[in-house]
Amino acid sequence: ARASERTTEHTTERTTGRTGERDGGWTGERAAERGERGGQWSGERSRTGAGMGTGTGMGRDDAMTRSEERLHIGVESREVGRARLRKYVVTEEVEQTVPLRHDEVRVEREPITDANRDAALTGPEIGEAEYEVVLHEERPVVETETVPVERVRLTTEEHISEETVRARLRKEHIKGETEGFDETTRDAGDTGDTGDIGSRRGRGDRDDRGDMGRGRRL
């Protein structure tokens, strides 16, 4: 009975020692892996922050302003010319038909009759005599008269016309760029580390349980 108790105590001590060694080993490995991952993430974040601060020139500001040009069209009044009234004289040839009258001499002879006999006998005896008749005629007389015919003045009227204006406008565009940062690699690394740790934990637990079970069986 004493020998059996000593064997059981020795086996328990040996199992406990192995378990402590494994626990200590796994604890050290996990701490080292976490330290490595923490260092990698810290380095990536540091590089990312440095790239944002120096690569883009933004410093601590995490936003930039996008600007663009807008078109504003106005109108201005300018002098394009002058207009004035100038009066000058033009001579024209005018033709117009005017009726003119004139006298003509015609000799009329009439026989002596009872009606004019008395007038004929009262005349002078036979001899020489003269009788004058004044002849008249009308001639055109040209006379001009200045009369007002119209009033002329200058006025201005506004007319609206359409004109197409073309201009080139500049605008800024912003797009994001990443340098030294791989989203897929980071996710794969995280998944691999977690899987390894889980598998190691499973193996450790199984090994510990197996050793402890074997120790108990012993």
PDB file of N, CA and C in Angstrom, residues 142-148:
ATOM      1  N   VAL A 142     -39.956 132.142-113.271  1.00  0.00           N
ATOM      2  CA  VAL A 142     -39.481 131.134-112.308  1.00  0.00           C
ATOM      3  C   VAL A 142     -39.215 131.814-110.974  1.00  0.00           C
ATOM      4  N   GLU A 143     -39.829 131.296-109.992  1.00  0.00           N
ATOM      5  CA  GLU A 143     -39.643 131.820-108.644  1.00  0.00           C
ATOM      6  C   GLU A 143     -39.660 130.634-107.674  1.00  0.00           C
ATOM      7  N   THR A 144     -38.698 130.568-106.794  1.00  0.00           N
ATOM      8  CA  THR A 144     -38.625 129.475-105.807  1.00  0.00           C
ATOM      9  C   THR A 144     -39.027 129.981-104.433  1.00  0.00           C
ATOM     10  N   GLU A 145     -39.549 129.073-103.688  1.00  0.00           N
ATOM     11  CA  GLU A 145     -40.001 129.383-102.335  1.00  0.00           C
ATOM     12  C   GLU A 145     -39.575 128.246-101.410  1.00  0.00           C
ATOM     13  N   THR A 146     -39.016 128.585-100.326  1.00  0.00           N
ATOM     14  CA  THR A 146     -38.581 127.577 -99.343  1.00  0.00           C
ATOM     15  C   THR A 146     -39.702 127.355 -98.343  1.00  0.00           C
ATOM     16  N   VAL A 147     -40.105 126.126 -98.265  1.00  0.00           N
ATOM     17  CA  VAL A 147     -41.192 125.772 -97.350  1.00  0.00           C
ATOM     18  C   VAL A 147     -40.745 124.579 -96.507  1.00  0.00           C
ATOM     19  N   PRO A 148     -41.117 124.473 -95.238  1.00  0.00           N
ATOM     20  CA  PRO A 148     -40.782 123.300 -94.419  1.00  0.00           C
ATOM     21  C   PRO A 148     -41.614 122.096 -94.846  1.00  0.00           C
TER      22      PRO A 148
END
